[in-house]
mmCIF file of C-alpha atoms and ligand atoms in Angstrom:
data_model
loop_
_atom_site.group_PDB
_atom_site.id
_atom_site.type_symbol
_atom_site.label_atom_id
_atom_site.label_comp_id
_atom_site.label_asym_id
_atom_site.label_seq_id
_atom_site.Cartn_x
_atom_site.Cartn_y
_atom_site.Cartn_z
ATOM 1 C CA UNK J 1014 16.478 3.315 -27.080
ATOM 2 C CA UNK J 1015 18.046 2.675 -23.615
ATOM 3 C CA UNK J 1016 15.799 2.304 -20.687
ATOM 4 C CA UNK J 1017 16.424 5.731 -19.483
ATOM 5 C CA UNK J 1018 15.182 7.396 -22.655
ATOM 6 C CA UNK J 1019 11.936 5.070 -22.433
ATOM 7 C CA UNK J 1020 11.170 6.737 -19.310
ATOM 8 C CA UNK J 1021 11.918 10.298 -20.406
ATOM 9 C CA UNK J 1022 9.624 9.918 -23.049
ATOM 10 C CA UNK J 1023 6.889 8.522 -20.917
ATOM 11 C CA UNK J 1024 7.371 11.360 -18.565
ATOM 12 C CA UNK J 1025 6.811 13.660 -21.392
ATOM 13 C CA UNK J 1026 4.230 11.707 -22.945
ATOM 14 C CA UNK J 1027 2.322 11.912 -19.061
ATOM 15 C CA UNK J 1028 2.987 15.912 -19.065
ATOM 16 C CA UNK J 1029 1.553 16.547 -22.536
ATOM 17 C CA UNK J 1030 -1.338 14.630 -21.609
ATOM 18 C CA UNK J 1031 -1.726 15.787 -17.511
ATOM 19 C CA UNK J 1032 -1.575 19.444 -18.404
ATOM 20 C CA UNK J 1033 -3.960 19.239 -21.038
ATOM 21 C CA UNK J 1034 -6.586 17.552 -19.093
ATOM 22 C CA UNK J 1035 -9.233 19.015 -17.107
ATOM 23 C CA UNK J 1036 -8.357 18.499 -14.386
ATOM 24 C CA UNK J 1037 -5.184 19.235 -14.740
ATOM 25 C CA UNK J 1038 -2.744 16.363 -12.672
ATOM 26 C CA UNK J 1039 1.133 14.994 -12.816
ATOM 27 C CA UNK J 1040 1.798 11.756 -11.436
ATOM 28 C CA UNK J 1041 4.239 11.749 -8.235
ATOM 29 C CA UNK J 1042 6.100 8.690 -9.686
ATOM 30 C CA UNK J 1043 8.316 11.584 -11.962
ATOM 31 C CA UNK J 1044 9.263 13.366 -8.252
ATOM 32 C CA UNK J 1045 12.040 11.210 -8.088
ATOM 33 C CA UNK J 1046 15.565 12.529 -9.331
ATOM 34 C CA UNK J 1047 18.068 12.871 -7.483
ATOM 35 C CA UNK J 1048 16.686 15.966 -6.280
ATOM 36 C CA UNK J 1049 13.273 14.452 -5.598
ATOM 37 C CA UNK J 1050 15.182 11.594 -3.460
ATOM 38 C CA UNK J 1051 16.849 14.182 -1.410
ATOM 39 C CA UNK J 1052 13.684 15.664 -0.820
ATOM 40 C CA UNK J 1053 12.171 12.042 0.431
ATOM 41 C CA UNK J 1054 15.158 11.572 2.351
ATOM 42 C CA UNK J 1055 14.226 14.522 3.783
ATOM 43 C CA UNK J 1056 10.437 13.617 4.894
ATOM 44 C CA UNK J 1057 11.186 10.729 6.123
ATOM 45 C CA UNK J 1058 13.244 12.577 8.824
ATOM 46 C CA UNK J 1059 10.294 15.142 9.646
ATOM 47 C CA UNK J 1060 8.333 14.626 12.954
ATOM 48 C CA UNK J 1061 5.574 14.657 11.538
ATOM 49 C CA UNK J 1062 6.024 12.009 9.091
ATOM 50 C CA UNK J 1063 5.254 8.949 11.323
ATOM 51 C CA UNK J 1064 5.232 6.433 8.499
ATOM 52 C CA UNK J 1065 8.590 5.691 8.618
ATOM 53 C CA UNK J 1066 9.299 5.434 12.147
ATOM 54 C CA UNK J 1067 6.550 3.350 13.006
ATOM 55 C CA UNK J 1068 8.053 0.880 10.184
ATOM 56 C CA UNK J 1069 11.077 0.853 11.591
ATOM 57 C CA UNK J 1070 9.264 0.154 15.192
ATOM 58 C CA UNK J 1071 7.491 -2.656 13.448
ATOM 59 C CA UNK J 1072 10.497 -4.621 12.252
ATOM 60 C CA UNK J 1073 12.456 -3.829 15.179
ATOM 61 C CA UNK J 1074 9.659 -5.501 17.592
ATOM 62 C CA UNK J 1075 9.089 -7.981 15.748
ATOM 63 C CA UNK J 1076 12.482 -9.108 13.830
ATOM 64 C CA UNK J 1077 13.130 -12.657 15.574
ATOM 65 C CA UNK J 1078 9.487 -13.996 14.226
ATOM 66 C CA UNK J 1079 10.235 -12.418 11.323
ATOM 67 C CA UNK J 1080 13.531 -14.324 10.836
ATOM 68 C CA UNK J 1081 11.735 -17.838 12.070
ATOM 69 C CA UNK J 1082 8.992 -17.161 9.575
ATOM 70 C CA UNK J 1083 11.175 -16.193 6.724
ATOM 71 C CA UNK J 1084 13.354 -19.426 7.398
ATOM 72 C CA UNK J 1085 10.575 -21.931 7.804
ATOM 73 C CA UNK J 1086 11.825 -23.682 4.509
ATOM 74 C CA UNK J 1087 15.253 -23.330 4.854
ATOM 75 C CA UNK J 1088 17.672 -21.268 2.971
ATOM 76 C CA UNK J 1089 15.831 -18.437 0.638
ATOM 77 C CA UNK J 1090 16.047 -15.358 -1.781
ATOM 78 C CA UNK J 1091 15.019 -11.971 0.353
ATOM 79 C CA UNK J 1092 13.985 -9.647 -2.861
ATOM 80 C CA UNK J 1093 13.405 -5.965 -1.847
ATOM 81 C CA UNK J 1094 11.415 -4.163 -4.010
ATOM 82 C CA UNK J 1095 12.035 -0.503 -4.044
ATOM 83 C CA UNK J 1096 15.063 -0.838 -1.737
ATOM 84 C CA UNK J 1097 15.881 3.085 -1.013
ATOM 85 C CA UNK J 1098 18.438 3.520 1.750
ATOM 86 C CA UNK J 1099 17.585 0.329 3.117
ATOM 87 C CA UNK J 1100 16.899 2.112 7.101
ATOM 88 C CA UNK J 1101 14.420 -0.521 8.500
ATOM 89 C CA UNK J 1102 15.733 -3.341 6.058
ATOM 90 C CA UNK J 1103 18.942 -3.255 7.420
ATOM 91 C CA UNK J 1104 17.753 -4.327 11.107
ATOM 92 C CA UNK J 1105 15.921 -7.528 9.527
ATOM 93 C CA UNK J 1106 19.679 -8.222 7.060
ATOM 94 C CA UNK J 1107 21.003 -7.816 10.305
ATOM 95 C CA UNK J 1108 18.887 -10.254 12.287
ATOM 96 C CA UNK J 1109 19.478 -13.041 9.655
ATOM 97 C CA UNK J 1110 22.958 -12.548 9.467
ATOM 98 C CA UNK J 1111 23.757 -12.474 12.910
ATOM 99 C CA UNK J 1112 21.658 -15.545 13.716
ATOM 100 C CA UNK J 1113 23.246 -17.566 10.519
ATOM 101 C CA UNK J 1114 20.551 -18.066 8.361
ATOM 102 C CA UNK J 1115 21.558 -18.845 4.636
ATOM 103 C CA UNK J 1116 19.871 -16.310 2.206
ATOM 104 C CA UNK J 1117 20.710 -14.111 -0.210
ATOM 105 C CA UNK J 1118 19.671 -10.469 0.029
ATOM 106 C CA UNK J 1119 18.202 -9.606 -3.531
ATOM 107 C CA UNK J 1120 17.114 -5.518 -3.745
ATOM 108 C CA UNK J 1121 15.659 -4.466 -7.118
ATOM 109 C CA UNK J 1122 15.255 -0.893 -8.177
ATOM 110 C CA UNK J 1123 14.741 0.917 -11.049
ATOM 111 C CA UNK J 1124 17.888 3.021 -10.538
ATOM 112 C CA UNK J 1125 21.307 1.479 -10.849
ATOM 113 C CA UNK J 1126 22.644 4.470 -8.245
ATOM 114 C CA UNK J 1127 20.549 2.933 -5.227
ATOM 115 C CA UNK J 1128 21.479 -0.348 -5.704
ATOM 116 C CA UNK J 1129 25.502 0.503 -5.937
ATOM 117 C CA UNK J 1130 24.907 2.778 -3.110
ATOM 118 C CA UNK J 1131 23.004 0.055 -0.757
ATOM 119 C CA UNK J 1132 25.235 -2.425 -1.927
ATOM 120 C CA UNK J 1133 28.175 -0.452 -1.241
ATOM 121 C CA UNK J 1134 27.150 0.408 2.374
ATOM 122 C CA UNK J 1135 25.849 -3.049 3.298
ATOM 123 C CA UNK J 1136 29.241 -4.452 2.656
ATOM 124 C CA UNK J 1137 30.643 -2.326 4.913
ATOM 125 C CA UNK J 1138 28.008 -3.329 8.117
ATOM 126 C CA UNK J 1139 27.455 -6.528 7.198
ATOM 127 C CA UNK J 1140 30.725 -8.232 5.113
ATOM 128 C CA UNK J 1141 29.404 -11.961 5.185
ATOM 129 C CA UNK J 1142 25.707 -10.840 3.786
ATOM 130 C CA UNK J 1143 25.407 -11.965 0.087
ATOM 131 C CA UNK J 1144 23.759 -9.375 -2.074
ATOM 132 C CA UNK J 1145 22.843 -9.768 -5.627
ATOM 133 C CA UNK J 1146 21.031 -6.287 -6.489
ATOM 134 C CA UNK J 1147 18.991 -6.425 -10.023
ATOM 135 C CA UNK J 1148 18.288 -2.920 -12.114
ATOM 136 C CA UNK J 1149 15.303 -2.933 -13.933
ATOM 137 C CA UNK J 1150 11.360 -2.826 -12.881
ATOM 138 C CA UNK J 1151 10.149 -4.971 -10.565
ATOM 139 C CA UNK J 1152 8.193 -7.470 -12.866
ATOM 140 C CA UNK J 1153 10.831 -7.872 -15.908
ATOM 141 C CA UNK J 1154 13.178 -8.897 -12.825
ATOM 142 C CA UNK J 1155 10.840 -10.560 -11.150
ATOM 143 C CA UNK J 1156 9.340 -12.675 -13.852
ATOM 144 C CA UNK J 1157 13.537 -13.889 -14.706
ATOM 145 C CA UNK J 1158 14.087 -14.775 -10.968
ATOM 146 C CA UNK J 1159 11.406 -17.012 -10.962
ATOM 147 C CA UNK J 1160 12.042 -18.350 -14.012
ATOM 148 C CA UNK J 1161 15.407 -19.904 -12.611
ATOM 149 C CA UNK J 1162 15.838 -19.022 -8.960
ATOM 150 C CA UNK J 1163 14.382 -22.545 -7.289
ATOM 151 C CA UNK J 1164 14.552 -21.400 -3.540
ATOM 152 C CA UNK J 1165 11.617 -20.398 -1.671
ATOM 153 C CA UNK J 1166 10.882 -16.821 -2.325
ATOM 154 C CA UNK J 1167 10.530 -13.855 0.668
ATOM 155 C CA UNK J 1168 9.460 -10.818 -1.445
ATOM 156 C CA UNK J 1169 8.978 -7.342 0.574
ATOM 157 C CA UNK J 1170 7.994 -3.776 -0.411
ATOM 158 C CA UNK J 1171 8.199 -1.254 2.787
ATOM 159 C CA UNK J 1172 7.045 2.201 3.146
ATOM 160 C CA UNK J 1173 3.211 1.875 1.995
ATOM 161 C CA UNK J 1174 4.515 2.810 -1.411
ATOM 162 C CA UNK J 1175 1.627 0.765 -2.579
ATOM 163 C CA UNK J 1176 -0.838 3.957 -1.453
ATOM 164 C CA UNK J 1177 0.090 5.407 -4.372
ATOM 165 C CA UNK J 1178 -2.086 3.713 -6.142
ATOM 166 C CA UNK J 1179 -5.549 3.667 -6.961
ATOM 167 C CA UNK J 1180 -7.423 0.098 -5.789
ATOM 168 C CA UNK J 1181 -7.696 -1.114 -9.394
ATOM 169 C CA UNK J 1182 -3.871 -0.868 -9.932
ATOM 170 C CA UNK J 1183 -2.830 -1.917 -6.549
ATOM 171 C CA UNK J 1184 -5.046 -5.261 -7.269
ATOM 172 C CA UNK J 1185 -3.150 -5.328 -10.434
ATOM 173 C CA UNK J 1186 0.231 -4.976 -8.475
ATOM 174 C CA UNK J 1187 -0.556 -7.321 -6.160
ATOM 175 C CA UNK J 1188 -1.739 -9.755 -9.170
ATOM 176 C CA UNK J 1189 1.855 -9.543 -10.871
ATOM 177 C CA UNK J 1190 3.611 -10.679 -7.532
ATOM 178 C CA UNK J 1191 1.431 -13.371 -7.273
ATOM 179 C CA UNK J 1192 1.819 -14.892 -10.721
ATOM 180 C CA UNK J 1193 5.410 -15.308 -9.579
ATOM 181 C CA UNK J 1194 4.940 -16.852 -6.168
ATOM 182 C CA UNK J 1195 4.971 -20.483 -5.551
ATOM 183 C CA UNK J 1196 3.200 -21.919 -2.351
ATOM 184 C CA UNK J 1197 6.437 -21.403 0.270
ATOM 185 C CA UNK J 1198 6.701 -17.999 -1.120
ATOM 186 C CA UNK J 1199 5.495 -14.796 1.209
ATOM 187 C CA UNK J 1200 4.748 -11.232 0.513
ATOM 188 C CA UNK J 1201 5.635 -8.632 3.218
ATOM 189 C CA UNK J 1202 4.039 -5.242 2.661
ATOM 190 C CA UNK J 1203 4.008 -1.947 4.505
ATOM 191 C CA UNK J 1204 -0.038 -0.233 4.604
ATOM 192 C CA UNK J 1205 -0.036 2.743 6.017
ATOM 193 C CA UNK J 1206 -3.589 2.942 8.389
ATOM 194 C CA UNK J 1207 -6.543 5.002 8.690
ATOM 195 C CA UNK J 1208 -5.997 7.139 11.988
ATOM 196 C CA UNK J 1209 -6.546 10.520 13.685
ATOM 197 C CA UNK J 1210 -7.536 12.628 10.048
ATOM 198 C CA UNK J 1211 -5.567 15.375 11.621
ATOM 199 C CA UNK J 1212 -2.281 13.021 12.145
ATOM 200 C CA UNK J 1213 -2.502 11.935 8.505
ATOM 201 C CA UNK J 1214 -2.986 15.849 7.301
ATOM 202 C CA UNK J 1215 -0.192 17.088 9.614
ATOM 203 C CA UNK J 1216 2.311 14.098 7.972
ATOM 204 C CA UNK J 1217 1.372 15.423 4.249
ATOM 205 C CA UNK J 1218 1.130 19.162 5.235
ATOM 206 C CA UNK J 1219 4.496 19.614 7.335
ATOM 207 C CA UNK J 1220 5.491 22.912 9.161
ATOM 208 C CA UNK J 1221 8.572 23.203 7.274
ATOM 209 C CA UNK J 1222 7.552 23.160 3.455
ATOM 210 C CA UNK J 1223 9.551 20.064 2.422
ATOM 211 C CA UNK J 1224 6.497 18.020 0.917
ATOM 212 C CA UNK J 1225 5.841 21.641 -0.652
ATOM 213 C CA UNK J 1226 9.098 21.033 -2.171
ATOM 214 C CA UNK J 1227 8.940 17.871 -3.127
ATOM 215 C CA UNK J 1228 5.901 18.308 -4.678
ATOM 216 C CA UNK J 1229 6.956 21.357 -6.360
ATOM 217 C CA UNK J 1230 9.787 19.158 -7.802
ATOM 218 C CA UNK J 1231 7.819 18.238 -10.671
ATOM 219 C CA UNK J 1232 7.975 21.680 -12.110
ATOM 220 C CA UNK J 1233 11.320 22.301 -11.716
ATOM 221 C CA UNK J 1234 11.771 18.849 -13.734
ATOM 222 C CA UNK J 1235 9.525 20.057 -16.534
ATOM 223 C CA UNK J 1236 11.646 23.669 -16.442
ATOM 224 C CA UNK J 1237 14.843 22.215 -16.274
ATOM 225 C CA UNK J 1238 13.963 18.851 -18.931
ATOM 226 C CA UNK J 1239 11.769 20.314 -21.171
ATOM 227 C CA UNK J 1240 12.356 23.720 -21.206
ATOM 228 C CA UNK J 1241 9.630 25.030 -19.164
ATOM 229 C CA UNK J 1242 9.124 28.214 -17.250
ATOM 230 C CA UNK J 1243 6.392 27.415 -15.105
ATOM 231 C CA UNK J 1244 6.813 30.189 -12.451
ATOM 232 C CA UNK J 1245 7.435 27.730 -9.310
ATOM 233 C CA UNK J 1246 6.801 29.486 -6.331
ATOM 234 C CA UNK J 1247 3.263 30.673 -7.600
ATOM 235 C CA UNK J 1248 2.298 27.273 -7.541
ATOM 236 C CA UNK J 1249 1.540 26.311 -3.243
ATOM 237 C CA UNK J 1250 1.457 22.735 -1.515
ATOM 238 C CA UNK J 1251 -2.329 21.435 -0.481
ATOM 239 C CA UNK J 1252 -3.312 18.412 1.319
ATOM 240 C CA UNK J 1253 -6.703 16.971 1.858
ATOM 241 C CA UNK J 1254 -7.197 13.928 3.517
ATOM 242 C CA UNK J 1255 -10.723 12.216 3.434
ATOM 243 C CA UNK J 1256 -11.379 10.133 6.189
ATOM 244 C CA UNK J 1257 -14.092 8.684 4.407
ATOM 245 C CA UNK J 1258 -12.336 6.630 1.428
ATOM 246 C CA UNK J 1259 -8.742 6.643 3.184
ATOM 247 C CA UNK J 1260 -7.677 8.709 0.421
ATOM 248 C CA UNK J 1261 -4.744 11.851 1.135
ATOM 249 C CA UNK J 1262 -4.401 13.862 -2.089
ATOM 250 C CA UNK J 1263 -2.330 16.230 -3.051
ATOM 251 C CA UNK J 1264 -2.200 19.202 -5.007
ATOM 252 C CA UNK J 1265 -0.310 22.404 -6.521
ATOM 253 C CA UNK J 1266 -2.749 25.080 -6.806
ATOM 254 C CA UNK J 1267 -1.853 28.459 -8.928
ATOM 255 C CA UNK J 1268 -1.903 31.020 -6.565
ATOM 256 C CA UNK J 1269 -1.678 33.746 -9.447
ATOM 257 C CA UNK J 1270 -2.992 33.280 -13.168
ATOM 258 C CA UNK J 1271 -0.712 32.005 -15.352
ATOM 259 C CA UNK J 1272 0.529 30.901 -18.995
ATOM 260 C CA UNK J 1273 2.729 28.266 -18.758
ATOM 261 C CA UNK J 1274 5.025 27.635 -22.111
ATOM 262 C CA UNK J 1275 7.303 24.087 -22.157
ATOM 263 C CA UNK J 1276 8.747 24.386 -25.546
ATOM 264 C CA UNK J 1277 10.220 20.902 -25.958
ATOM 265 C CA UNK J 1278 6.566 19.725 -25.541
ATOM 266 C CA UNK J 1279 5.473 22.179 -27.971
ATOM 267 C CA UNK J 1280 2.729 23.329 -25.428
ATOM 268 C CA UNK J 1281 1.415 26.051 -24.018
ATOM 269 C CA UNK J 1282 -1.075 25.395 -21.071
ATOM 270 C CA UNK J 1283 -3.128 28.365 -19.341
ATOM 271 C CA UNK J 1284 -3.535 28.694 -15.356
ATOM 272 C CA UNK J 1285 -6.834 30.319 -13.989
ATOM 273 C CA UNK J 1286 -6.004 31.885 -10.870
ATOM 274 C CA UNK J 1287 -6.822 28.773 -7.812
ATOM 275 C CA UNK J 1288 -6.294 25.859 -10.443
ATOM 276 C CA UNK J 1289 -5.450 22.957 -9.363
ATOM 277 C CA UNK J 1290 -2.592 20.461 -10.232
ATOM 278 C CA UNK J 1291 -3.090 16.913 -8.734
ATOM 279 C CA UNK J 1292 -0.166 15.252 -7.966
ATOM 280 C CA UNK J 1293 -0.063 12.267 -5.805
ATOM 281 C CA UNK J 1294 -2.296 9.923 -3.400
ATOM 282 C CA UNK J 1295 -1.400 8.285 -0.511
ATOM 283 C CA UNK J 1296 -4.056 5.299 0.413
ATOM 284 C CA UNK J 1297 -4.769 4.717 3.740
ATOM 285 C CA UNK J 1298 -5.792 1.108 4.750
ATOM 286 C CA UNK J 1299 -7.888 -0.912 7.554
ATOM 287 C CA UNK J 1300 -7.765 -4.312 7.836
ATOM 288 C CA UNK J 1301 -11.110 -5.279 5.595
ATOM 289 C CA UNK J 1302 -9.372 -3.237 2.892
ATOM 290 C CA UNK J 1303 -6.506 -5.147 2.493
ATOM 291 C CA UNK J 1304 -8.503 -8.590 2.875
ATOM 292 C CA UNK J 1305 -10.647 -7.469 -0.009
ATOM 293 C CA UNK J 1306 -7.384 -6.241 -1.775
ATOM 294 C CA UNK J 1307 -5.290 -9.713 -1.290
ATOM 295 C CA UNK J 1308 -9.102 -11.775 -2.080
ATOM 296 C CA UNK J 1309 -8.859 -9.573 -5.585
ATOM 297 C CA UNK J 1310 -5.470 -10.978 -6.243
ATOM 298 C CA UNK J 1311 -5.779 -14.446 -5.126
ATOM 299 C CA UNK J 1312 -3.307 -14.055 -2.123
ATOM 300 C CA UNK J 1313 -4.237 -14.740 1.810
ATOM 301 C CA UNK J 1314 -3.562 -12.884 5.001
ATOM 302 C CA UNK J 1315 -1.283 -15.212 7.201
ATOM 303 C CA UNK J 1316 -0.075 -12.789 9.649
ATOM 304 C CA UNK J 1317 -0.790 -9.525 10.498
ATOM 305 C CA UNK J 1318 2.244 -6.787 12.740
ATOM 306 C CA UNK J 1319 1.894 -3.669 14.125
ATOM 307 C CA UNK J 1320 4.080 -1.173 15.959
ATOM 308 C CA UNK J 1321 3.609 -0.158 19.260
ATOM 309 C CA UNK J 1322 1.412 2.992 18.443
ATOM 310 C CA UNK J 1323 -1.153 1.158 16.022
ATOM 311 C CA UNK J 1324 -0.418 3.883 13.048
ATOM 312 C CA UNK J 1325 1.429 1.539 10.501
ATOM 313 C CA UNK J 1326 1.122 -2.500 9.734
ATOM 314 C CA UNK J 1327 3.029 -5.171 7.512
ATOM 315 C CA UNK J 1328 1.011 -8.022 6.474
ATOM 316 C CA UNK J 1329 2.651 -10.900 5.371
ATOM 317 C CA UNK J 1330 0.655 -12.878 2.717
ATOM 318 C CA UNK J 1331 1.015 -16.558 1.095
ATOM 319 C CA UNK J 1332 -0.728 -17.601 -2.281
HETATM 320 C C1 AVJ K 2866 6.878 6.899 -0.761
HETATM 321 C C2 AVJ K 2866 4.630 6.643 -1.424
HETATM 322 C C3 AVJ K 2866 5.294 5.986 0.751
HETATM 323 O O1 AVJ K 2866 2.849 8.479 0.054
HETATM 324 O O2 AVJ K 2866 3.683 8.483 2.061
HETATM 325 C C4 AVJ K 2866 5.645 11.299 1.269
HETATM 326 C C5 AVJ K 2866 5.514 9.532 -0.628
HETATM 327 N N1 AVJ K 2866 4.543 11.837 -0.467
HETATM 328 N N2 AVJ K 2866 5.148 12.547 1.449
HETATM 329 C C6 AVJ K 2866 3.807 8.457 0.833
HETATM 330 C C7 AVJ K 2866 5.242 10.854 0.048
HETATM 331 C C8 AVJ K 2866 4.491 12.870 0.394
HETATM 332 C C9 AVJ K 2866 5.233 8.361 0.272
HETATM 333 N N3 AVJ K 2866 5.495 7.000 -0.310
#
């Protein structure tokens, strides 16, 4: 079975199982076709979507002690996991490269598309940078880069795509990038903050209906792959952050009752009128949360950046 086939059957394997819960959910991780990457292109643009931008701000501020703490053992693998379109990576490839240090850019994602695409456009900007991007998940390529790759490791993962996961998985994350770090290896991880309730809300809940959209992508994936006809526009966006835990969750909630058939799945799942769907969670962090996080996975705070409006920080961690 090739890889992509794996996946399709998990993602059926999660529907069956998600829609006959109670609760029903879908994970967000199936969002992402091509469609659901237009969609995040997309967010990332909105106003209200401040993650992104005060990333950006973050490596932009502080890119020179980046580049002096990245160096400190000399010449080194940079391995991006999750590389996207590369935005607020480029201006630290671009920092290295235009101050001479020897490294090799390494971006791993699970789609061969991104990496051709990144690859592709960072030739054209910068022509000297060496790139080596690796398909396949993180760990499998992980796990064979340290098995023979004997410079000093940087390994970063932007964006706070770590919020989407629960604490016990994220420790488990965390875990797996350890067991592959050696002691001049670093971590450097986006984690999006707790703030203003009403600035995280507005950034999940946007004027225009995209996350509604994106959101909403999962069902047009299950009509379109499986041969469902969930009626899509009966099913609305809702966010609720809680500014207790740090948690923002999503949902699709039936506005109408509704019998859903997907015949490749064999199932047919019923919709009381206001039933939920839970789709995705977006952890919001402080500062004790992530120290109890790294302590969990054996790893140690060394440094901690923020931008200039306090909404977003990278932490860079050592074993
Ligand atoms: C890609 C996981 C960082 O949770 O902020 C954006 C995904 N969902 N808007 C996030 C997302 C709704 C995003 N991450």
């Amino acid at each position: 079975m090739t890889k992509q086939e794996t996946f399709q059957l998990e993602f059926e394997n999660h529907v069956k199982e998600g829609l006959s819960a109670f609760p029903k959910f879908l994970s967000s991780k199936y969002i992402y076709d091509d469609r659901g990457d237009e969609l995040f292109q997309q967010i990332m643009a909105l106003p209200e979507y401040y993650l992104t931008k005060a990333e950006f701000n973050i490596v932009e501020t502080h890119k020179s002690k980046l580049r002096k703490v990245f160096n400190a053992h000399g010449a080194f693998d940079l391995i991006e996991l999750g590389a996207g379109d590369g935005k607020k990576t480029k201006v630290l490839l671009k920092e290295l490269v235009l101050n001479e240090v020897e490294f090799t850019y390494i971006p791993i994602d699970i789609s061969q598309h991104a990496i051709d695409d990144l690859t592709h456009s960072l030739t054209t900007l910068l022509p000297s940078l060496e790139v080596q991007g690796e398909q396949g998940t993180y760990f499998k390529v992980l796990e064979r880069l340290a098995t023979y790759n004997k410079r000093p490791k940087v390994i970063i993962v932007l964006g706070s795509n770590i919020g989407n996961l629960e604490h016990p998985q994220a420790i488990d994350f965390l875990k797996k990038i350890k067991e592959v770090m050696s002691s001049k290896d670093l971590l450097f991880m986006g984690f999006d903050q707790k703030k203003n309730p009403l600035t995280i809300q507005n950034a999940y809940a946007d004027s225009q209906g995209v996350t509604q959209e994106f959101n909403r992508n999962l069902l047009h994936r299950i009509n379109k792959e499986m041969d469902g006809n969930f009626p899509v526009d009966n099913f609305e966006h809702w966010e609720s952050y809680d500014p207790e835990t740090g948690t923002a969750k999503s949902f699709l909630i039936a506005t109408e009752s509704c019998e859903v058939e997907i015949k490749k799945l064999q199932l047919k799942t019923f919709f009381k009128k206001w039933e939920t769907i839970h789709c995705e969670i977006s952890q919001k962090y402080d500062d004790d949360t992530v120290e109890w996080l790294a302590h969990q996975s054996g790893l140690q705070i060394e440094e901690i950046y923020e931008d200039h409006q306090k909404l977003f920080k990278d932490y860079l961690f050592k074993i």
